mmCIF file of C-alpha atoms and ligand atoms in Angstrom:
data_model
loop_
_atom_site.group_PDB
_atom_site.id
_atom_site.type_symbol
_atom_site.label_atom_id
_atom_site.label_comp_id
_atom_site.label_asym_id
_atom_site.label_seq_id
_atom_site.Cartn_x
_atom_site.Cartn_y
_atom_site.Cartn_z
ATOM 1 C CA MET K 1 0.000 0.000 0.000
ATOM 2 C CA SER K 2 1.137 3.539 -0.705
ATOM 3 C CA VAL K 3 -0.435 6.314 1.364
ATOM 4 C CA TYR K 4 -0.473 9.955 0.280
ATOM 5 C CA LEU K 5 -0.608 12.319 3.280
ATOM 6 C CA ASP K 6 0.937 15.426 1.766
ATOM 7 C CA TYR K 7 -2.191 17.293 0.647
ATOM 8 C CA ASN K 8 -0.855 20.609 1.947
ATOM 9 C CA ALA K 9 1.946 20.318 -0.625
ATOM 10 C CA THR K 10 -0.396 19.402 -3.444
ATOM 11 C CA CYS K 11 -3.524 17.284 -3.991
ATOM 12 C CA PRO K 12 -4.166 14.516 -6.478
ATOM 13 C CA ILE K 13 -6.131 15.914 -9.409
ATOM 14 C CA ASP K 14 -9.679 14.635 -9.371
ATOM 15 C CA PRO K 15 -10.264 12.471 -12.504
ATOM 16 C CA ARG K 16 -13.410 14.512 -13.234
ATOM 17 C CA VAL K 17 -11.215 17.618 -13.379
ATOM 18 C CA VAL K 18 -8.857 15.951 -15.861
ATOM 19 C CA GLU K 19 -11.850 15.037 -18.017
ATOM 20 C CA ALA K 20 -13.127 18.629 -18.016
ATOM 21 C CA MET K 21 -9.688 19.915 -19.033
ATOM 22 C CA ALA K 22 -8.985 17.348 -21.771
ATOM 23 C CA PRO K 23 -10.675 19.126 -24.735
ATOM 24 C CA TRP K 24 -8.544 22.197 -24.055
ATOM 25 C CA PHE K 25 -5.415 20.186 -24.837
ATOM 26 C CA SER K 26 -6.746 18.988 -28.172
ATOM 27 C CA ARG K 27 -9.620 20.278 -30.274
ATOM 28 C CA ARG K 28 -10.401 23.492 -28.348
ATOM 29 C CA TYR K 29 -7.246 25.544 -28.583
ATOM 30 C CA GLY K 30 -8.242 29.152 -29.271
ATOM 31 C CA ASN K 31 -6.647 32.117 -27.567
ATOM 32 C CA PRO K 32 -9.279 33.811 -25.369
ATOM 33 C CA SER K 33 -8.056 37.198 -26.564
ATOM 34 C CA SER K 34 -8.649 36.358 -30.270
ATOM 35 C CA ARG K 35 -11.781 38.364 -30.972
ATOM 36 C CA ASP K 36 -12.075 37.539 -34.696
ATOM 37 C CA HIS K 37 -13.058 33.869 -34.810
ATOM 38 C CA VAL K 38 -15.010 31.133 -33.174
ATOM 39 C CA PHE K 39 -11.973 29.429 -31.589
ATOM 40 C CA GLY K 40 -11.188 32.602 -29.671
ATOM 41 C CA TRP K 41 -14.840 33.166 -28.668
ATOM 42 C CA ASP K 42 -15.045 29.577 -27.458
ATOM 43 C CA ALA K 43 -11.948 29.991 -25.259
ATOM 44 C CA ALA K 44 -13.056 33.389 -23.939
ATOM 45 C CA GLU K 45 -16.410 31.917 -22.987
ATOM 46 C CA ALA K 46 -14.688 29.027 -21.185
ATOM 47 C CA VAL K 47 -12.549 31.466 -19.167
ATOM 48 C CA GLU K 48 -15.577 33.579 -18.209
ATOM 49 C CA THR K 49 -17.656 30.508 -17.312
ATOM 50 C CA ALA K 50 -14.762 29.328 -15.140
ATOM 51 C CA ARG K 51 -14.572 32.758 -13.489
ATOM 52 C CA ALA K 52 -18.297 32.592 -12.722
ATOM 53 C CA SER K 53 -17.924 29.138 -11.103
ATOM 54 C CA VAL K 54 -14.960 30.199 -8.993
ATOM 55 C CA ALA K 55 -16.850 33.374 -7.981
ATOM 56 C CA ASP K 56 -19.878 31.291 -7.039
ATOM 57 C CA TRP K 57 -17.790 28.951 -4.929
ATOM 58 C CA LEU K 58 -16.148 31.877 -3.111
ATOM 59 C CA ARG K 59 -19.388 33.871 -2.896
ATOM 60 C CA MET K 60 -17.720 36.764 -4.701
ATOM 61 C CA CYS K 61 -18.342 38.749 -7.856
ATOM 62 C CA ARG K 62 -16.703 37.800 -11.135
ATOM 63 C CA ASP K 63 -14.800 41.059 -11.374
ATOM 64 C CA GLU K 64 -13.151 40.355 -8.016
ATOM 65 C CA ILE K 65 -11.296 37.347 -9.433
ATOM 66 C CA VAL K 66 -8.015 37.651 -11.325
ATOM 67 C CA PHE K 67 -6.629 34.403 -12.725
ATOM 68 C CA VAL K 68 -2.891 34.038 -12.120
ATOM 69 C CA SER K 69 -0.372 31.195 -12.222
ATOM 70 C CA SER K 70 -0.181 30.359 -8.509
ATOM 71 C CA ALA K 71 -0.832 31.562 -5.000
ATOM 72 C CA THR K 72 2.784 32.728 -4.933
ATOM 73 C CA GLU K 73 2.054 35.038 -7.853
ATOM 74 C CA ALA K 74 -1.185 36.246 -6.257
ATOM 75 C CA LEU K 75 0.608 37.146 -3.013
ATOM 76 C CA ASN K 76 3.531 38.784 -4.840
ATOM 77 C CA THR K 77 1.110 40.792 -6.938
ATOM 78 C CA ALA K 78 -0.848 42.106 -3.962
ATOM 79 C CA ILE K 79 2.258 43.009 -1.948
ATOM 80 C CA ARG K 80 4.181 44.585 -4.835
ATOM 81 C CA SER K 81 1.083 46.448 -5.956
ATOM 82 C CA TYR K 82 0.763 47.945 -2.470
ATOM 83 C CA VAL K 83 4.403 49.022 -2.493
ATOM 84 C CA GLY K 84 3.980 50.493 -5.981
ATOM 85 C CA PHE K 85 1.217 52.734 -4.681
ATOM 86 C CA THR K 86 2.771 53.702 -1.427
ATOM 87 C CA ASN K 87 4.972 56.426 -0.191
ATOM 88 C CA CYS K 88 7.373 53.919 1.324
ATOM 89 C CA SER K 89 8.845 56.242 3.906
ATOM 90 C CA SER K 90 5.569 56.601 5.775
ATOM 91 C CA ARG K 91 3.885 53.209 5.479
ATOM 92 C CA LYS K 92 4.738 49.651 6.284
ATOM 93 C CA ILE K 93 3.894 46.008 5.818
ATOM 94 C CA LEU K 94 3.054 44.004 8.904
ATOM 95 C CA THR K 95 3.257 40.281 8.663
ATOM 96 C CA CYS K 96 3.791 37.248 10.823
ATOM 97 C CA ALA K 97 6.818 35.023 11.485
ATOM 98 C CA THR K 98 4.982 31.868 10.381
ATOM 99 C CA GLU K 99 3.854 33.112 6.956
ATOM 100 C CA HIS K 100 4.703 31.194 3.787
ATOM 101 C CA ASP K 101 7.887 32.237 1.970
ATOM 102 C CA ALA K 102 5.727 33.672 -0.823
ATOM 103 C CA VAL K 103 5.058 36.489 1.663
ATOM 104 C CA LEU K 104 8.189 36.485 3.833
ATOM 105 C CA ALA K 105 10.737 36.385 0.999
ATOM 106 C CA THR K 106 8.803 39.072 -0.892
ATOM 107 C CA VAL K 107 8.585 41.522 2.008
ATOM 108 C CA ARG K 108 12.245 40.980 2.896
ATOM 109 C CA TYR K 109 13.238 41.682 -0.701
ATOM 110 C CA LEU K 110 11.084 44.810 -0.831
ATOM 111 C CA SER K 111 12.374 46.045 2.473
ATOM 112 C CA CYS K 112 15.964 45.840 1.114
ATOM 113 C CA HIS K 113 15.226 47.263 -2.309
ATOM 114 C CA THR K 114 12.495 49.858 -1.786
ATOM 115 C CA GLY K 115 12.902 50.894 1.816
ATOM 116 C CA VAL K 116 9.292 50.042 2.705
ATOM 117 C CA GLY K 117 9.039 49.392 6.435
ATOM 118 C CA VAL K 118 8.446 45.767 7.369
ATOM 119 C CA GLU K 119 7.499 44.411 10.779
ATOM 120 C CA ILE K 120 7.396 40.674 11.351
ATOM 121 C CA LEU K 121 5.189 39.829 14.326
ATOM 122 C CA GLU K 122 6.040 36.925 16.613
ATOM 123 C CA VAL K 123 3.599 34.132 17.504
ATOM 124 C CA ASP K 124 3.064 32.114 20.685
ATOM 125 C CA SER K 125 3.817 28.413 21.087
ATOM 126 C CA GLY K 126 0.554 27.500 19.333
ATOM 127 C CA GLY K 127 1.357 29.737 16.365
ATOM 128 C CA ASN K 128 -1.202 32.368 17.416
ATOM 129 C CA LEU K 129 -0.713 36.044 16.766
ATOM 130 C CA ASP K 130 -0.979 38.580 19.583
ATOM 131 C CA LEU K 131 -3.792 40.824 18.329
ATOM 132 C CA GLY K 132 -3.023 43.516 20.930
ATOM 133 C CA ARG K 133 0.473 43.718 19.497
ATOM 134 C CA LEU K 134 -0.897 44.003 15.965
ATOM 135 C CA SER K 135 -3.130 46.837 17.082
ATOM 136 C CA CYS K 136 -0.237 48.710 18.741
ATOM 137 C CA SER K 137 1.986 48.265 15.706
ATOM 138 C CA LEU K 138 -0.697 49.714 13.456
ATOM 139 C CA GLU K 139 -1.391 52.687 15.697
ATOM 140 C CA ASN K 140 1.265 54.945 14.233
ATOM 141 C CA SER K 141 1.150 53.608 10.684
ATOM 142 C CA PRO K 142 -2.214 54.221 9.038
ATOM 143 C CA GLY K 143 -2.391 52.982 5.472
ATOM 144 C CA SER K 144 -0.249 49.927 6.169
ATOM 145 C CA LEU K 145 -0.681 46.499 4.605
ATOM 146 C CA VAL K 146 -1.297 43.610 6.992
ATOM 147 C CA ALA K 147 -0.377 40.258 5.451
ATOM 148 C CA VAL K 148 -1.497 37.371 7.660
ATOM 149 C CA MET K 149 -2.536 33.926 6.491
ATOM 150 C CA ALA K 150 -5.875 32.340 7.336
ATOM 151 C CA ALA K 151 -4.367 28.954 8.161
ATOM 152 C CA ASN K 152 -0.783 27.829 8.443
ATOM 153 C CA ASN K 153 0.444 25.283 5.928
ATOM 154 C CA GLU K 154 2.864 23.501 8.297
ATOM 155 C CA ILE K 155 1.110 23.400 11.671
ATOM 156 C CA GLY K 156 -2.470 24.209 10.648
ATOM 157 C CA THR K 157 -3.013 27.043 13.146
ATOM 158 C CA VAL K 158 -6.026 29.104 12.096
ATOM 159 C CA HIS K 159 -5.804 32.850 12.719
ATOM 160 C CA SER K 160 -8.784 34.959 13.829
ATOM 161 C CA VAL K 161 -9.325 36.414 10.381
ATOM 162 C CA ARG K 162 -12.358 38.529 11.257
ATOM 163 C CA ASP K 163 -10.592 40.101 14.274
ATOM 164 C CA ILE K 164 -7.472 40.830 12.243
ATOM 165 C CA ALA K 165 -9.622 42.463 9.546
ATOM 166 C CA ASP K 166 -11.416 44.647 12.120
ATOM 167 C CA ILE K 167 -8.162 45.791 13.738
ATOM 168 C CA THR K 168 -6.588 46.448 10.339
ATOM 169 C CA HIS K 169 -9.521 48.456 8.997
ATOM 170 C CA ALA K 170 -9.925 50.424 12.245
ATOM 171 C CA ALA K 171 -6.326 51.564 11.730
ATOM 172 C CA GLY K 172 -7.079 52.648 8.157
ATOM 173 C CA SER K 173 -5.011 49.804 6.682
ATOM 174 C CA LEU K 174 -5.559 47.003 4.175
ATOM 175 C CA PHE K 175 -5.727 43.276 4.840
ATOM 176 C CA LEU K 176 -4.066 40.710 2.563
ATOM 177 C CA CYS K 177 -4.906 37.190 3.680
ATOM 178 C CA ASP K 178 -3.038 34.152 2.345
ATOM 179 C CA THR K 179 -6.019 31.817 2.097
ATOM 180 C CA THR K 180 -4.170 29.189 0.042
ATOM 181 C CA GLN K 181 -4.660 26.357 2.559
ATOM 182 C CA ALA K 182 -7.979 27.562 3.886
ATOM 183 C CA PHE K 183 -10.533 27.143 1.119
ATOM 184 C CA GLY K 184 -12.305 23.818 1.309
ATOM 185 C CA ARG K 185 -10.784 23.167 4.737
ATOM 186 C CA MET K 186 -12.504 25.782 6.902
ATOM 187 C CA PRO K 187 -15.486 28.093 6.555
ATOM 188 C CA LEU K 188 -14.363 31.399 5.059
ATOM 189 C CA VAL K 189 -16.194 34.088 3.121
ATOM 190 C CA LEU K 190 -14.020 36.947 1.991
ATOM 191 C CA ARG K 191 -16.627 39.638 2.175
ATOM 192 C CA SER K 192 -18.028 38.837 5.628
ATOM 193 C CA ASP K 193 -14.549 38.051 6.968
ATOM 194 C CA GLY K 194 -13.344 41.516 5.934
ATOM 195 C CA ILE K 195 -10.500 40.430 3.644
ATOM 196 C CA ASP K 196 -9.302 42.919 1.016
ATOM 197 C CA TYR K 197 -6.909 40.712 -0.999
ATOM 198 C CA ALA K 198 -6.531 36.926 -0.931
ATOM 199 C CA SER K 199 -4.849 34.070 -2.748
ATOM 200 C CA VAL K 200 -6.157 30.734 -4.036
ATOM 201 C CA SER K 201 -4.226 27.917 -5.680
ATOM 202 C CA ALA K 202 -5.996 25.311 -7.819
ATOM 203 C CA HIS K 203 -3.619 22.490 -6.934
ATOM 204 C CA LYS K 204 -4.543 22.767 -3.251
ATOM 205 C CA ILE K 205 -8.196 21.992 -3.993
ATOM 206 C CA GLY K 206 -7.916 19.083 -6.436
ATOM 207 C CA GLY K 207 -7.304 21.178 -9.541
ATOM 208 C CA PRO K 208 -4.169 21.405 -11.694
ATOM 209 C CA PRO K 209 -0.915 23.119 -10.690
ATOM 210 C CA GLY K 210 0.050 26.324 -12.517
ATOM 211 C CA VAL K 211 -3.181 28.218 -11.957
ATOM 212 C CA GLY K 212 -4.671 30.205 -9.120
ATOM 213 C CA ALA K 213 -6.432 33.443 -8.384
ATOM 214 C CA LEU K 214 -5.822 36.761 -6.739
ATOM 215 C CA LEU K 215 -9.037 37.939 -5.109
ATOM 216 C CA ILE K 216 -9.473 41.691 -4.906
ATOM 217 C CA ARG K 217 -12.413 43.108 -3.024
ATOM 218 C CA ARG K 218 -14.545 45.437 -5.147
ATOM 219 C CA GLY K 219 -13.683 49.055 -4.672
ATOM 220 C CA LEU K 220 -9.940 48.411 -4.356
ATOM 221 C CA GLY K 221 -9.427 48.166 -8.112
ATOM 222 C CA ALA K 222 -8.180 51.730 -8.381
ATOM 223 C CA GLN K 223 -5.343 50.989 -5.968
ATOM 224 C CA PHE K 224 -4.002 48.135 -8.044
ATOM 225 C CA HIS K 225 -0.781 47.773 -10.041
ATOM 226 C CA PRO K 226 -0.414 44.591 -12.123
ATOM 227 C CA LEU K 227 2.719 42.588 -11.449
ATOM 228 C CA ILE K 228 2.830 41.360 -15.036
ATOM 229 C CA ALA K 229 2.088 44.054 -17.560
ATOM 230 C CA GLY K 230 1.557 43.366 -21.236
ATOM 231 C CA GLY K 231 -1.696 42.420 -22.933
ATOM 232 C CA GLY K 232 -4.914 43.660 -21.439
ATOM 233 C CA GLN K 233 -5.930 40.230 -20.162
ATOM 234 C CA GLU K 234 -7.818 39.874 -16.903
ATOM 235 C CA ALA K 235 -9.178 43.421 -17.257
ATOM 236 C CA SER K 236 -5.577 44.692 -17.475
ATOM 237 C CA ARG K 237 -4.781 43.256 -14.070
ATOM 238 C CA ARG K 238 -2.558 40.388 -15.260
ATOM 239 C CA GLY K 239 -0.892 40.364 -18.653
ATOM 240 C CA GLY K 240 -0.338 37.069 -20.478
ATOM 241 C CA THR K 241 -2.592 34.632 -22.322
ATOM 242 C CA GLN K 242 -4.739 32.779 -19.820
ATOM 243 C CA ASN K 243 -4.127 29.097 -19.161
ATOM 244 C CA VAL K 244 -7.529 28.018 -20.464
ATOM 245 C CA ALA K 245 -7.228 24.311 -19.606
ATOM 246 C CA GLY K 246 -5.957 25.353 -16.177
ATOM 247 C CA VAL K 247 -8.791 27.741 -15.347
ATOM 248 C CA VAL K 248 -11.359 25.218 -16.606
ATOM 249 C CA GLY K 249 -9.821 22.589 -14.288
ATOM 250 C CA PHE K 250 -9.641 25.072 -11.408
ATOM 251 C CA ALA K 251 -13.335 25.929 -11.788
ATOM 252 C CA HIS K 252 -14.327 22.274 -12.020
ATOM 253 C CA ALA K 253 -12.397 21.460 -8.832
ATOM 254 C CA ALA K 254 -14.104 24.421 -7.105
ATOM 255 C CA SER K 255 -17.565 23.267 -8.118
ATOM 256 C CA LEU K 256 -16.837 19.712 -6.896
ATOM 257 C CA LEU K 257 -15.852 21.197 -3.533
ATOM 258 C CA SER K 258 -19.054 23.253 -3.406
ATOM 259 C CA ASP K 259 -21.091 20.093 -4.060
ATOM 260 C CA GLU K 260 -19.358 18.231 -1.238
ATOM 261 C CA GLY K 261 -20.319 20.872 1.375
ATOM 262 C CA SER K 262 -18.991 20.599 4.900
ATOM 263 C CA GLY K 263 -19.065 16.774 5.030
ATOM 264 C CA THR K 264 -15.442 16.559 3.927
ATOM 265 C CA ILE K 265 -14.276 18.866 6.723
ATOM 266 C CA GLN K 266 -15.938 16.659 9.327
ATOM 267 C CA LYS K 267 -14.535 13.486 7.789
ATOM 268 C CA LEU K 268 -11.024 14.952 7.673
ATOM 269 C CA ARG K 269 -11.180 16.152 11.257
ATOM 270 C CA SER K 270 -12.194 12.737 12.501
ATOM 271 C CA LEU K 271 -9.440 10.950 10.521
ATOM 272 C CA ARG K 272 -6.881 13.536 11.658
ATOM 273 C CA ASP K 273 -7.928 13.076 15.306
ATOM 274 C CA ARG K 274 -7.753 9.296 14.934
ATOM 275 C CA LEU K 275 -4.167 9.599 13.664
ATOM 276 C CA GLU K 276 -3.074 12.030 16.375
ATOM 277 C CA GLU K 277 -4.721 10.194 19.257
ATOM 278 C CA ALA K 278 -3.251 6.846 18.258
ATOM 279 C CA LEU K 279 0.265 8.204 17.713
ATOM 280 C CA LEU K 280 0.278 10.131 20.992
ATOM 281 C CA SER K 281 -1.014 7.176 22.949
ATOM 282 C CA GLU K 282 1.282 4.570 21.395
ATOM 283 C CA ILE K 283 4.476 6.606 21.185
ATOM 284 C CA GLU K 284 6.123 8.148 24.221
ATOM 285 C CA ARG K 285 7.568 11.651 24.005
ATOM 286 C CA ALA K 286 5.477 12.646 21.018
ATOM 287 C CA TRP K 287 3.633 15.970 20.751
ATOM 288 C CA VAL K 288 1.365 17.885 18.376
ATOM 289 C CA ASN K 289 2.461 21.290 17.063
ATOM 290 C CA GLY K 290 0.046 24.145 16.431
ATOM 291 C CA ALA K 291 -3.030 25.529 18.135
ATOM 292 C CA SER K 292 -4.868 22.949 20.222
ATOM 293 C CA SER K 293 -8.376 23.800 19.043
ATOM 294 C CA ASN K 294 -8.218 26.305 16.210
ATOM 295 C CA ARG K 295 -6.433 24.110 13.704
ATOM 296 C CA LEU K 296 -7.048 23.052 10.109
ATOM 297 C CA CYS K 297 -9.131 19.877 9.982
ATOM 298 C CA ASN K 298 -6.614 18.034 7.785
ATOM 299 C CA THR K 299 -3.257 18.920 9.344
ATOM 300 C CA ALA K 300 -1.325 17.053 12.031
ATOM 301 C CA ASN K 301 2.235 18.180 12.678
ATOM 302 C CA ILE K 302 3.733 15.754 15.178
ATOM 303 C CA GLY K 303 7.104 15.718 16.893
ATOM 304 C CA PHE K 304 8.872 12.500 17.989
ATOM 305 C CA ALA K 305 11.605 13.369 20.501
ATOM 306 C CA GLY K 306 15.072 12.155 19.577
ATOM 307 C CA ILE K 307 14.084 11.087 16.050
ATOM 308 C CA ASP K 308 15.412 12.641 12.850
ATOM 309 C CA ALA K 309 12.176 13.107 10.883
ATOM 310 C CA ARG K 310 13.931 12.755 7.522
ATOM 311 C CA ILE K 311 15.237 9.314 8.523
ATOM 312 C CA LEU K 312 11.818 8.350 9.837
ATOM 313 C CA ILE K 313 10.136 9.303 6.563
ATOM 314 C CA ARG K 314 12.711 7.324 4.577
ATOM 315 C CA ASP K 315 12.245 4.336 6.864
ATOM 316 C CA MET K 316 8.480 4.312 6.308
ATOM 317 C CA HIS K 317 9.002 4.786 2.533
ATOM 318 C CA ASP K 318 5.393 4.083 1.455
ATOM 319 C CA ILE K 319 3.868 6.892 3.550
ATOM 320 C CA ALA K 320 4.118 10.221 1.707
ATOM 321 C CA CYS K 321 4.367 12.941 4.355
ATOM 322 C CA SER K 322 6.819 15.770 4.865
ATOM 323 C CA THR K 323 9.061 17.614 7.272
ATOM 324 C CA ARG K 324 7.965 21.085 6.097
ATOM 325 C CA ALA K 325 6.482 23.078 3.204
ATOM 326 C CA ALA K 326 7.360 21.486 -0.154
ATOM 327 C CA CYS K 327 8.808 24.705 -1.543
ATOM 328 C CA SER K 328 11.360 24.935 1.287
ATOM 329 C CA SER K 329 12.116 21.213 1.578
ATOM 330 C CA GLY K 330 15.492 21.800 -0.105
ATOM 331 C CA ASP K 331 16.542 24.187 2.693
ATOM 332 C CA SER K 332 18.985 22.723 5.137
ATOM 333 C CA GLY K 333 17.939 24.693 8.250
ATOM 334 C CA PRO K 334 15.039 23.829 10.534
ATOM 335 C CA SER K 335 11.524 24.953 9.556
ATOM 336 C CA HIS K 336 11.028 28.689 10.193
ATOM 337 C CA VAL K 337 7.487 27.928 11.377
ATOM 338 C CA LEU K 338 8.610 25.431 14.010
ATOM 339 C CA LYS K 339 11.368 27.801 15.132
ATOM 340 C CA ALA K 340 8.828 30.633 15.381
ATOM 341 C CA ILE K 341 6.672 28.613 17.796
ATOM 342 C CA GLY K 342 9.720 28.135 19.990
ATOM 343 C CA LEU K 343 11.062 24.670 19.170
ATOM 344 C CA SER K 344 14.785 23.979 19.509
ATOM 345 C CA ASP K 345 16.594 22.980 16.303
ATOM 346 C CA GLU K 346 16.676 19.372 17.476
ATOM 347 C CA ASP K 347 12.937 19.247 18.176
ATOM 348 C CA ALA K 348 12.154 21.040 14.911
ATOM 349 C CA TYR K 349 14.076 18.349 13.012
ATOM 350 C CA SER K 350 11.961 15.684 14.779
ATOM 351 C CA CYS K 351 8.601 16.778 13.366
ATOM 352 C CA ILE K 352 6.498 15.405 10.554
ATOM 353 C CA ARG K 353 3.565 17.055 8.830
ATOM 354 C CA PHE K 354 0.747 14.677 7.893
ATOM 355 C CA SER K 355 -1.839 16.428 5.743
ATOM 356 C CA LEU K 356 -4.991 14.584 4.755
ATOM 357 C CA GLY K 357 -7.389 15.089 1.885
ATOM 358 C CA ARG K 358 -10.665 14.026 0.376
ATOM 359 C CA PHE K 359 -9.350 10.653 -0.874
ATOM 360 C CA THR K 360 -7.805 9.676 2.494
ATOM 361 C CA THR K 361 -9.431 6.580 3.996
ATOM 362 C CA GLU K 362 -9.658 5.112 7.484
ATOM 363 C CA GLU K 363 -7.732 2.078 6.260
ATOM 364 C CA GLU K 364 -4.873 4.332 5.127
ATOM 365 C CA ILE K 365 -4.807 6.118 8.483
ATOM 366 C CA ASP K 366 -4.651 2.812 10.366
ATOM 367 C CA TYR K 367 -1.874 1.591 8.075
ATOM 368 C CA THR K 368 0.008 4.860 8.705
ATOM 369 C CA ILE K 369 -0.392 4.596 12.474
ATOM 370 C CA ASP K 370 1.043 1.095 12.404
ATOM 371 C CA LYS K 371 3.980 2.146 10.206
ATOM 372 C CA VAL K 372 4.859 5.244 12.252
ATOM 373 C CA VAL K 373 4.678 3.418 15.571
ATOM 374 C CA LYS K 374 6.891 0.573 14.338
ATOM 375 C CA SER K 375 9.427 2.900 12.703
ATOM 376 C CA VAL K 376 9.740 5.268 15.669
ATOM 377 C CA HIS K 377 10.216 2.347 18.066
ATOM 378 C CA LYS K 378 12.763 0.731 15.741
ATOM 379 C CA LEU K 379 14.771 3.945 15.254
ATOM 380 C CA ARG K 380 14.801 4.675 18.988
ATOM 381 C CA ARG K 381 15.893 1.103 19.717
ATOM 382 C CA ASN K 382 18.713 1.298 17.157
ATOM 383 C CA LYS K 383 19.830 4.635 18.530
ATOM 384 C CA SER K 384 20.021 3.333 22.097
ATOM 385 C CA ILE K 385 22.022 0.258 20.929
ATOM 386 C CA ARG K 386 24.511 2.538 19.109
ATOM 387 C CA MET K 387 24.898 4.880 22.091
HETATM 388 N N1 PLP Z 401 0.726 30.045 0.717
HETATM 389 C C1 PLP Z 401 0.597 28.917 1.426
HETATM 390 C C2 PLP Z 401 0.042 28.991 2.816
HETATM 391 C C3 PLP Z 401 0.957 27.696 0.856
HETATM 392 O O1 PLP Z 401 0.827 26.577 1.579
HETATM 393 C C4 PLP Z 401 1.477 27.673 -0.458
HETATM 394 C C5 PLP Z 401 1.926 26.410 -1.065
HETATM 395 O O2 PLP Z 401 2.206 25.450 -0.413
HETATM 396 C C6 PLP Z 401 1.574 28.878 -1.155
HETATM 397 C C7 PLP Z 401 1.197 30.046 -0.541
HETATM 398 C C8 PLP Z 401 2.087 28.904 -2.577
HETATM 399 O O3 PLP Z 401 1.187 28.245 -3.414
HETATM 400 P P1 PLP Z 401 1.520 27.951 -4.953
HETATM 401 O O4 PLP Z 401 2.123 26.574 -4.979
HETATM 402 O O5 PLP Z 401 0.216 28.007 -5.666
HETATM 403 O O6 PLP Z 401 2.453 29.003 -5.389
#
């Protein structure tokens, strides 16, 4: 058996999504910007139908959705657009130590190269932000950009999005929320949650990689600078011919999620709890990282004291899980998220992220529990013999 528990890195593409995309790799190949023939009209209609489905799923308006290549691009666009519009000497970007590198690397770069002020807020041991601190930091910097994710990709901690939005808006600032891991895994509605800009990635919801969306709340359009200029695609908000097959697949994945409703969230939470409870009860000196209650339903980040997680993963070989975010798995240092919640280097290297998804079964979870328990016990035994 081979078990895939790395859904926070990427999800298997639903076969129904592949089927919906297939014609766009063969007989339907027009450029959506070709206004002079039926192939172009066909493609343009497919892009707009996809936009309507994604908007429906997110309970937004079509003109609030800009198709891009990834959540990384969406986040870069929002942040760089803000800096492009800002008098950098008076405003700043506030973000959080556990954000994805799509945000952290971008703000660090901009701080060096544009002089925009950047403040990176610390979190507590559960990965929670101190909202009082956020409020104080915003006090003297109206017109700032607050970039805080809805849910963390490594430890699953869910931030109080509505509270962050209220604090941000009360200070006359804008709220960019990295919602890449959140959609389909927790209830979230951009408008009622007070989010100004957000990111979505198709491959995190069962769609194809290479496509995503930047969500821009209506009314903010005037304050927007495209990251990629060129053609007038996406209402001049993102140059470049749209990935028609990609947006069709994205929209199909979104509509499948809408059909499933909240049943998947409940199923995932119960499988995740089954995994955590069994591992904590059968393995001594194991702990769960992240907030105890406010955590993504599909994410279990578990530490096994004294174990090198990379060796453990290799030893289990048919369980696909990870030590950290896929995009930073080549880094040699410990995870910045685990360091931010206060773990020592040694403990940070002992943690594994299991992330579940809609195809995960109870049988797979039980198989995983058995494998992890046996491997941890074996590695600890071997270590004590060597010592
Ligand atoms: N933000 C978060 C929280 C993520 O988990 C990821 C990907 O893992 C990204 C952004 C980047 O997403 P993409 O792969 O679409 O660039």
